[in-house]
Short mmCIF file of C-alpha atoms and ligand atoms in Angstrom, two decimals:
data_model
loop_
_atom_site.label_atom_id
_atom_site.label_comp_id
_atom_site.label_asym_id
_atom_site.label_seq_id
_atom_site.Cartn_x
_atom_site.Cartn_y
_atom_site.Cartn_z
CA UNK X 27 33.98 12.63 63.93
CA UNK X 28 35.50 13.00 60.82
CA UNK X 29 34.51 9.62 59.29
CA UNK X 30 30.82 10.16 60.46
CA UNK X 31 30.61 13.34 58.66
CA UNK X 32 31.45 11.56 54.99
CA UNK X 33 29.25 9.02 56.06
CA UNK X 34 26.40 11.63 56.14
CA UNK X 35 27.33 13.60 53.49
CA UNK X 36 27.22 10.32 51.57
CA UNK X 37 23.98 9.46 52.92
CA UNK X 38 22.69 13.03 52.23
CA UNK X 39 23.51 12.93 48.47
CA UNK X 40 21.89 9.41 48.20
CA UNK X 41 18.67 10.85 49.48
CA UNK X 42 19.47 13.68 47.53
CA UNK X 43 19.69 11.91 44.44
CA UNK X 44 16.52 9.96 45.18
CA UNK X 45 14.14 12.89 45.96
CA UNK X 46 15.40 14.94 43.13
CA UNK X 47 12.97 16.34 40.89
CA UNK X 48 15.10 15.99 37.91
CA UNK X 49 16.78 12.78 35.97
CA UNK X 50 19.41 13.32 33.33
CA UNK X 51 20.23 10.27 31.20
CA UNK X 52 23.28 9.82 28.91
CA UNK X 53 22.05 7.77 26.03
CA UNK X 54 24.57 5.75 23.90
CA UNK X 55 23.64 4.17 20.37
CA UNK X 56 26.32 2.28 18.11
CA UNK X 57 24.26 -0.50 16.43
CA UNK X 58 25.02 0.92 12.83
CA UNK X 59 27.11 3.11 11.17
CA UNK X 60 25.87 6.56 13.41
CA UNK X 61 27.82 6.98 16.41
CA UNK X 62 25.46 9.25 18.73
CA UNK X 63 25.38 10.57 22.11
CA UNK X 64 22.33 12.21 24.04
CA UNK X 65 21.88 14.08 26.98
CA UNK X 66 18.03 13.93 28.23
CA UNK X 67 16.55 15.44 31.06
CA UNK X 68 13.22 13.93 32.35
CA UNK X 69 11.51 13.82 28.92
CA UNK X 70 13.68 16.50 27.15
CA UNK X 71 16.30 16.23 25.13
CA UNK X 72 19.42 18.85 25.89
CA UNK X 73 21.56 17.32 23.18
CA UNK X 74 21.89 14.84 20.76
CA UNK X 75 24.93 14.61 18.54
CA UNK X 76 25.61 12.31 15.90
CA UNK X 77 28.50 11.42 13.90
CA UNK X 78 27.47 9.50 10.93
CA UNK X 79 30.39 7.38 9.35
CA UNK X 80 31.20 8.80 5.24
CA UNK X 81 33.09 6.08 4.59
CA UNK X 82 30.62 3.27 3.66
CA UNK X 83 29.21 5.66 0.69
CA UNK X 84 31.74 3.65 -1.77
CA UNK X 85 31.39 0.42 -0.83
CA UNK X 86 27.40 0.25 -1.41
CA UNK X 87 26.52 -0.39 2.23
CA UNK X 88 27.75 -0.66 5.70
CA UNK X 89 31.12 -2.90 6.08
CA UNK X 90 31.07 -3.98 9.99
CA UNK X 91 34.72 -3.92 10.54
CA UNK X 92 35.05 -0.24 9.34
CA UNK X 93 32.02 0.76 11.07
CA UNK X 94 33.20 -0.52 14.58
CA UNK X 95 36.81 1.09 14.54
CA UNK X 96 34.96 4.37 13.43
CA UNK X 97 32.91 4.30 16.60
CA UNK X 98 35.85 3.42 18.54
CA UNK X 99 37.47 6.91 17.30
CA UNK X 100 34.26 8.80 17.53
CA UNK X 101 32.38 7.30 20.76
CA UNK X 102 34.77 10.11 23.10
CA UNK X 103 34.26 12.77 21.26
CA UNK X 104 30.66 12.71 20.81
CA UNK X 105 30.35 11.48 24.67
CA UNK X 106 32.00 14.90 25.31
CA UNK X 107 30.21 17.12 22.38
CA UNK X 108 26.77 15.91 24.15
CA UNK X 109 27.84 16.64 28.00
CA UNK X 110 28.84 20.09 26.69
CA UNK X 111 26.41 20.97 24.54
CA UNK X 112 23.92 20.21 27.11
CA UNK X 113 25.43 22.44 29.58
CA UNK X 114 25.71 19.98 32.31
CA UNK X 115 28.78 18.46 33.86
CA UNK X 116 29.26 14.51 33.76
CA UNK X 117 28.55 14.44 37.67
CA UNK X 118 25.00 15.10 37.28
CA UNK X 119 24.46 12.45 34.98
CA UNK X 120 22.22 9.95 37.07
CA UNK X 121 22.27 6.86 34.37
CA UNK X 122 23.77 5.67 31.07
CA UNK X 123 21.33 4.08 28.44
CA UNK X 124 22.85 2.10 25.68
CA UNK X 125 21.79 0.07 22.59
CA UNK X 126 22.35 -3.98 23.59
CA UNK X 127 20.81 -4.84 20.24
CA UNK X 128 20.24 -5.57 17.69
CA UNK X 129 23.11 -4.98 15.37
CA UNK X 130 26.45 -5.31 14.18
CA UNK X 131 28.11 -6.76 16.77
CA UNK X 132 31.02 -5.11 16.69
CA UNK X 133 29.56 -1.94 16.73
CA UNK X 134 27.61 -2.60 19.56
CA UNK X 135 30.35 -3.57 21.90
CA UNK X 136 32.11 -0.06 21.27
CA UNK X 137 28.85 1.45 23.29
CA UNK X 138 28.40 -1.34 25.53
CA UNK X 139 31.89 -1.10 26.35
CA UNK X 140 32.26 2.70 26.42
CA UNK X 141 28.91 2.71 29.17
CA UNK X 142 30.28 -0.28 31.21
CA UNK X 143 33.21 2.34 31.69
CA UNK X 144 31.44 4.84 32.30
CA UNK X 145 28.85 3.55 34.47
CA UNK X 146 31.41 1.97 36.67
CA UNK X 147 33.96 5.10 36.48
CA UNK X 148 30.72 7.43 37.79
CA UNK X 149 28.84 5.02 39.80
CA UNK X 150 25.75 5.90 38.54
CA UNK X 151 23.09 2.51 37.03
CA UNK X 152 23.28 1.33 33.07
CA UNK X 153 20.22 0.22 31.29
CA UNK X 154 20.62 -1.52 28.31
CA UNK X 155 18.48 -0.99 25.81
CA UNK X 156 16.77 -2.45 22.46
CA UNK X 157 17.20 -0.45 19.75
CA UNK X 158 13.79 -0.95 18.42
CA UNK X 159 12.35 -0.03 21.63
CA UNK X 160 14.12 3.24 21.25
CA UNK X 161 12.56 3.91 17.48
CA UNK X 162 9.67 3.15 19.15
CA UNK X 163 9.64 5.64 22.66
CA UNK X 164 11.11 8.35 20.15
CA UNK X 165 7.50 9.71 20.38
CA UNK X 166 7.78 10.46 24.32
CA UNK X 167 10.70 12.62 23.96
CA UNK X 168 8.97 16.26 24.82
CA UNK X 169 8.31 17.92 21.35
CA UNK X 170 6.73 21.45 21.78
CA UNK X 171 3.00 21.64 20.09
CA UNK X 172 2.85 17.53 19.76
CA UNK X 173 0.93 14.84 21.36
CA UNK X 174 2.52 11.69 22.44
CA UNK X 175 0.58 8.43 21.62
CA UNK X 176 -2.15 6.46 24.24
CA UNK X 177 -1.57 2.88 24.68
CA UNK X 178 -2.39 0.90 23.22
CA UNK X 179 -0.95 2.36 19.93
CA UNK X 180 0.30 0.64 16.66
CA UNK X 181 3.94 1.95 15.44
CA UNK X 182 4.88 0.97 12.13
CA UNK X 183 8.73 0.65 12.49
CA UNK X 184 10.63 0.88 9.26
CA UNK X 185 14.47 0.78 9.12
CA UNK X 186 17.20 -0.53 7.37
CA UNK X 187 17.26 -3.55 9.27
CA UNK X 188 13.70 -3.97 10.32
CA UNK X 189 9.94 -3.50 8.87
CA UNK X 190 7.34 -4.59 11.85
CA UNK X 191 4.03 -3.63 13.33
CA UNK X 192 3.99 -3.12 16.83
CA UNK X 193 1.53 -3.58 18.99
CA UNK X 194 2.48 -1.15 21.85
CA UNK X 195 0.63 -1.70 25.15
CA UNK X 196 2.94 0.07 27.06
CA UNK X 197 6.22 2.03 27.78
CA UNK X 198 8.08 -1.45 27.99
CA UNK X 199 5.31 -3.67 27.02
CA UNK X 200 5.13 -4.61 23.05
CA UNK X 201 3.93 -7.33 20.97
CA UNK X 202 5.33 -7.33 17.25
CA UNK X 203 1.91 -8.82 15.55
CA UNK X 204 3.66 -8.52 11.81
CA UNK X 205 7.46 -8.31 10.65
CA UNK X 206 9.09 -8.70 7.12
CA UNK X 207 10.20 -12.34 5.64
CA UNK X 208 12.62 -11.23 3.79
CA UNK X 209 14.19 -7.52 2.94
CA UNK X 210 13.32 -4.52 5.15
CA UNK X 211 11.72 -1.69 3.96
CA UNK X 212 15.01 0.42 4.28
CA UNK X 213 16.62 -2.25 2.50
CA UNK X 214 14.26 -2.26 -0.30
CA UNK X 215 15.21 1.58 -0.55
CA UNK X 216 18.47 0.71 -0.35
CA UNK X 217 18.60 -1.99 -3.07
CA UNK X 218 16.34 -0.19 -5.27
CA UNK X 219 18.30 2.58 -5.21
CA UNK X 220 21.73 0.80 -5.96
CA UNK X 221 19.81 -0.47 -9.32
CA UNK X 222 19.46 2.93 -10.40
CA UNK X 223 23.39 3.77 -9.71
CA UNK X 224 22.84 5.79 -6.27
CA UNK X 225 25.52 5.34 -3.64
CA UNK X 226 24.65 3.98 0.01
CA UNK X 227 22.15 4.77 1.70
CA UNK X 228 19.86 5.23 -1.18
CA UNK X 229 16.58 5.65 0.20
CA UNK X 230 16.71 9.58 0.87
CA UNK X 231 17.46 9.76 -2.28
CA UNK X 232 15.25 7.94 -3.82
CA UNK X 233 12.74 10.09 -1.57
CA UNK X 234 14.47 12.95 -3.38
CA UNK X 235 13.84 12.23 -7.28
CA UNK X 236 10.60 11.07 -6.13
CA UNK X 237 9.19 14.40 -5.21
CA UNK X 238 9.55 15.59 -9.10
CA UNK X 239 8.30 12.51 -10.29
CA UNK X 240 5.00 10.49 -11.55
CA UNK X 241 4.68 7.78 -9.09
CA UNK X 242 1.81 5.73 -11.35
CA UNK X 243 4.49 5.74 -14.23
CA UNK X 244 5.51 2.33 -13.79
CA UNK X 245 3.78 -0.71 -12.03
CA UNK X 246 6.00 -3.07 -10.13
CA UNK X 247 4.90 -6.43 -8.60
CA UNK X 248 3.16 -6.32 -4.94
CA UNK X 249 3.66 -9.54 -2.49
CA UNK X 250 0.69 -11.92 -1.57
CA UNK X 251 1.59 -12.26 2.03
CA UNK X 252 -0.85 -13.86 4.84
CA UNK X 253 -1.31 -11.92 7.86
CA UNK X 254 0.63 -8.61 9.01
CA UNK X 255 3.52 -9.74 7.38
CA UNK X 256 5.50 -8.19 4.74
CA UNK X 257 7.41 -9.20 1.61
CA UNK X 258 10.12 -6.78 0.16
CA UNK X 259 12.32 -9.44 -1.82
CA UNK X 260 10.41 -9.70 -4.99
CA UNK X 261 9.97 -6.04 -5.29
CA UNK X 262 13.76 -5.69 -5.76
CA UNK X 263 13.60 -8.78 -8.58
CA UNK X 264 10.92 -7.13 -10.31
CA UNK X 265 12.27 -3.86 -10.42
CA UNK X 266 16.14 -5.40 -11.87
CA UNK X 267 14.01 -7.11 -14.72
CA UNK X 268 12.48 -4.68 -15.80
CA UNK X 269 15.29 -2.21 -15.75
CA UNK X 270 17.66 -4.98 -17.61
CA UNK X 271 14.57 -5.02 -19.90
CA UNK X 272 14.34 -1.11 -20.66
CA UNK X 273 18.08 -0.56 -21.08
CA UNK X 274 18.58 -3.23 -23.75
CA UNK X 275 16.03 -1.18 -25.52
CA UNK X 276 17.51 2.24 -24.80
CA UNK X 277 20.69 2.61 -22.71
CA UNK X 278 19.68 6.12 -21.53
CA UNK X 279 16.36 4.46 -19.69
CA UNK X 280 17.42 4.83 -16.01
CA UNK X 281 18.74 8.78 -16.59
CA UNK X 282 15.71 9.58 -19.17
CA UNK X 283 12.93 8.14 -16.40
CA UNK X 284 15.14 8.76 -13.06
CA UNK X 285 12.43 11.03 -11.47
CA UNK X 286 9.55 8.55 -12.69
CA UNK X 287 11.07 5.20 -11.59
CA UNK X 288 12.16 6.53 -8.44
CA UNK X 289 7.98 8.30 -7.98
CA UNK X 290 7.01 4.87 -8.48
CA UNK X 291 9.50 2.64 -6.84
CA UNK X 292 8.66 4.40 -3.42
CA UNK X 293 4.41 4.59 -4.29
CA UNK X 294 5.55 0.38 -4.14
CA UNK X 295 7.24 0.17 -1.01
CA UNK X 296 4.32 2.57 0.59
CA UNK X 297 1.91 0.40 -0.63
CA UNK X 298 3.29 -2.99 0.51
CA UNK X 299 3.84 -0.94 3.79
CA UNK X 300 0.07 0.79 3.77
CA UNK X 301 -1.97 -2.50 3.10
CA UNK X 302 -0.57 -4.25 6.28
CA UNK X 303 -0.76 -1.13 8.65
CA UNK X 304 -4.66 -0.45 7.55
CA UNK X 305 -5.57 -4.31 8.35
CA UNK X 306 -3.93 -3.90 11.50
CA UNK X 307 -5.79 -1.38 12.34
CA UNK X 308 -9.08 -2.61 11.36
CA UNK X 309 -8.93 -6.08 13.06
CA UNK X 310 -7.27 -4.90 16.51
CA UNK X 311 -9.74 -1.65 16.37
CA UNK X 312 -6.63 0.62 17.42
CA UNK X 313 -6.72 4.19 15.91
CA UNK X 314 -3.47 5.20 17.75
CA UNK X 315 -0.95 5.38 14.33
CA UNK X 316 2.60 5.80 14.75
CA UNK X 317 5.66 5.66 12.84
CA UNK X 318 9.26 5.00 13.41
CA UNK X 319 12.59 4.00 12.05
CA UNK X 320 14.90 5.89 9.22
CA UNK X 321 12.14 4.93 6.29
CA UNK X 322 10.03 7.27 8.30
CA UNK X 323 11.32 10.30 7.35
CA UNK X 324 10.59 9.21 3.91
CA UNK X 325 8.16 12.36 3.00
CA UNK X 326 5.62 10.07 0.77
CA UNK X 327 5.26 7.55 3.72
CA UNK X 328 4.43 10.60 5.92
CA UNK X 329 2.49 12.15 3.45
CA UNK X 330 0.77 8.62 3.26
CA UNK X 331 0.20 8.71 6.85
CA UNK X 332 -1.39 11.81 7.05
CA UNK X 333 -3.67 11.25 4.27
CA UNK X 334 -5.19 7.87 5.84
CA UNK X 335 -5.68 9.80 8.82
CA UNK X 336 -7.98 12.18 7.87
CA UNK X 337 -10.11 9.33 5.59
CA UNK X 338 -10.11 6.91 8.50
CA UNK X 339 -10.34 8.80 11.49
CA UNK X 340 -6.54 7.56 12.31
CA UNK X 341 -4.85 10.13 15.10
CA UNK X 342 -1.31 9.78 13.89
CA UNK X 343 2.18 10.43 15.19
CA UNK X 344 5.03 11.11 12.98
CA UNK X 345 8.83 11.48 14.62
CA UNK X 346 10.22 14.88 14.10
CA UNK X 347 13.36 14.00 11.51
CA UNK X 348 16.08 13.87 13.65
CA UNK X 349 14.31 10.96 15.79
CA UNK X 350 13.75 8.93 12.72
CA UNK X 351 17.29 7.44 11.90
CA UNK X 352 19.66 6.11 14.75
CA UNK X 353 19.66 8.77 17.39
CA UNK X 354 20.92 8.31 21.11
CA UNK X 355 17.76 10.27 21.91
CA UNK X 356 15.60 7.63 22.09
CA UNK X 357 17.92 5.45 23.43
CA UNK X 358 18.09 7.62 26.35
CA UNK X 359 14.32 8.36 26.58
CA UNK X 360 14.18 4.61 26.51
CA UNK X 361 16.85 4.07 29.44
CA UNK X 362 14.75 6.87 31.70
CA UNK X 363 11.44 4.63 31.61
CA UNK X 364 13.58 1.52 32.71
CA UNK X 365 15.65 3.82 35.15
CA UNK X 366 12.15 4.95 36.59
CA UNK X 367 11.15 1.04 36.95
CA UNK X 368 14.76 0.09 38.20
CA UNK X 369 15.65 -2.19 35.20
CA UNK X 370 19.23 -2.19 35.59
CA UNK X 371 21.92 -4.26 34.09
CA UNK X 372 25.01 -5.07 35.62
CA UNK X 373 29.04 -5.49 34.04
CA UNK X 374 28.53 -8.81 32.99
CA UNK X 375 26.23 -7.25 30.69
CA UNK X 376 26.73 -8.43 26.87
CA UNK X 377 26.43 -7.11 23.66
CA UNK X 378 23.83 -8.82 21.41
CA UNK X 379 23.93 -8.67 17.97
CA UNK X 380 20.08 -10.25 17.78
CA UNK X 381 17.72 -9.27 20.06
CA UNK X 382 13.53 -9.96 20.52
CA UNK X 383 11.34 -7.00 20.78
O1 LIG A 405 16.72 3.51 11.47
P1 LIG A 405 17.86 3.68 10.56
O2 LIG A 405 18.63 4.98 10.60
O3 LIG A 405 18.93 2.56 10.77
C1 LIG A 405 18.59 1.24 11.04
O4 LIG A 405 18.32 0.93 12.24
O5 LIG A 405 18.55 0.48 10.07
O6 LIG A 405 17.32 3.45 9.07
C2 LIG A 405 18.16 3.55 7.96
C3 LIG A 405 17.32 3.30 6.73
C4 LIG A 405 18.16 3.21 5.45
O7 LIG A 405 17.74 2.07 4.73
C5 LIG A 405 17.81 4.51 4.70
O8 LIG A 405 17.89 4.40 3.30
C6 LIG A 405 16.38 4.71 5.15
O9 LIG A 405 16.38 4.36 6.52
N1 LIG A 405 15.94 6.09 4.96
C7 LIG A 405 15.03 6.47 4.04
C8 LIG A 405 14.90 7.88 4.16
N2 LIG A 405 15.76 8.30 5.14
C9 LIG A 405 16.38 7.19 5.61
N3 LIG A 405 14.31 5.76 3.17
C10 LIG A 405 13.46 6.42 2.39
N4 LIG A 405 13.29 7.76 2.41
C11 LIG A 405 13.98 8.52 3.28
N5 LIG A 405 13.80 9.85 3.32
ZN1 LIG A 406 17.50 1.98 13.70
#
């Protein structure tokens, strides 16, 4: 008697947990230097903390080793800071999402590791998820007063590590028709940036000088690329010979123009980025516009975005700030359309520090 009444109370919370209305997802993302945990319900977001690791500032840019034993201290914490935040209690968590790839390696297998735990620990599914998926599903998280993007939409995805168009047919379905050869955008922030003596990451601050600056000042070279592609490597060239140029003549040239060089630095990059996007758009006939990535939060790219809308009939979707950089929101929001399809992964599930779109 007793035995058959656990075996329907276990029965009764699987159907339970099948008809239930809602799904919470505990997203995991440690492909960088952010450590971040999310708790999402359906298509809100309850929390989403992130702990973002100081201690690359004075080396000039993120060193792998230090980044992975930082998420190894921070990935508990944050788990916890997210459950309670959320108000929930880890029993109603129905899934873990986590970034797979791509990124540091070592970083990744903190949060692969952590949700391989954890999934196993709660018995509850894992999907694993690519992190440029989640830049890209940012835009489905619930955001009072905003649209979310019809498929198929084009997302311009622009981080540190990656500058592509994406073709975005749907949820789980997309096609990246145009990616950088070289530098991303984020890294052309980044390197520009480290020219004019900023520490790492550079491009928010380059976004910062730029707002008080003249962004025609100075012309630097654009790339002749075929295609959708882009070109960020020469950009960084151009801008370190010119500079070397200017300071033999005056010493004071990078503090005397700061404001200027950085105006026109980033009117570059948006231009590079700008060109590509419109053609895009013109020769697949896709009005949808969307942005994603850190270098979207960059407030002359938005600006950008906004203005080609209203000349070109564009309907556009900008993240709101939080949802630009790494976030485990979108992981999670990512891991709830796979959990709805059933796309599970199982614990010989690997960390991968390249992955396809
Ligand atoms: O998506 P993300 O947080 O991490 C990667 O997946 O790479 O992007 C980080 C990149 C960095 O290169 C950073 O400088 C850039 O995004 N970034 C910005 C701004 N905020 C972040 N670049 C220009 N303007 C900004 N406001
Ligand atoms: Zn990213």
């Amino acid at each position: 008697m007793q035995l058959f009444s656990v075996f329907l109370s276990y029965i009764l919370t699987k159907i339970n947990k099948l008809n239930k209305k809602d799904i919470i997802i505990l997203g995991i993302e440690s492909s960088c230097d952010d450590t971040s945990a999310a708790i999402l319900k359906n298509t809100a977001i309850l929390s989403n903390v992130i702990a973002s690791q100081k201690i690359h500032e004075e080396y000039g840019g993120v060193v792998p080793e230090l980044a992975s034993r930082a998420h190894q201290q921070n990935i508990i914490p944050v788990v916890e800071a997210a459950i309670k935040k959320a108000g929930i209690d880890k029993s109603q968590i129905d899934g873990i999402a986590f970034t797979k790839g791509p990124g540091l390696l070592g970083s990744l297998v903190v949060g692969t590791s952590f949700s391989k735990a954890f999934a196993m620990a709660m018995n509850i599914p894992m999907m694993d998820v690519n992190h440029m998926h989640g830049h890209v599903l940012a835009h489905f998280i619930d955001d009072e007063g905003k649209g979310k993007p019809s498929f198929p939409f084009l997302c311009l995805t622009v981080s540190g590590g990656h500058t592509q168009i994406v073709l975005v047919k749907d949820y789980l379905d997309m096609e990246v028709i145009g990616s950088t050869i070289d530098d991303a955008a984020g890294e052309a922030f980044d390197k520009s940036a480290k020219l004019l003596g900023f520490p790492y990451p550079g491009g928010p601050l380059i976004d910062k000088h730029a707002q008080r600056g003249n962004p025609l000042k100075f012309e630097f070279s654009k790339p002749q690329i075929a295609g959708f592609d882009f070109s960020f490597s020469g950009l960084k060239t151009s801008i370190l010979y010119f500079l070397q140029k200017q300071i033999k003549e005056n010493p004071q040239f990078i503090e005397e123009n700061l404001d200027d060089l950085c105006a026109s630095i980033q009117h570059t990059i948006i231009a590079i980025l700008m060109k590509k996007l419109k053609k895009a758009s013109k020769e697949l006939g896709i009005k949808e516009i969307a942005i994603a990535g850190g270098v979207s939060a960059n407030s002359g790219l938005r600006k950008a975005i906004e203005e080609h809308a209203q000349q070109l009939g564009w309907k556009t979707y900008i993240p709101k700030f939080e949802y630009c950089t790494d976030n485990a929101a979108m992981i999670a929001i990512t891991g709830k359309f796979m959990f709805d399809k059933q796309i599970f992964a199982d614990q010989s599930i690997a960390a991968t520090a390249r992955l396809e779109m």
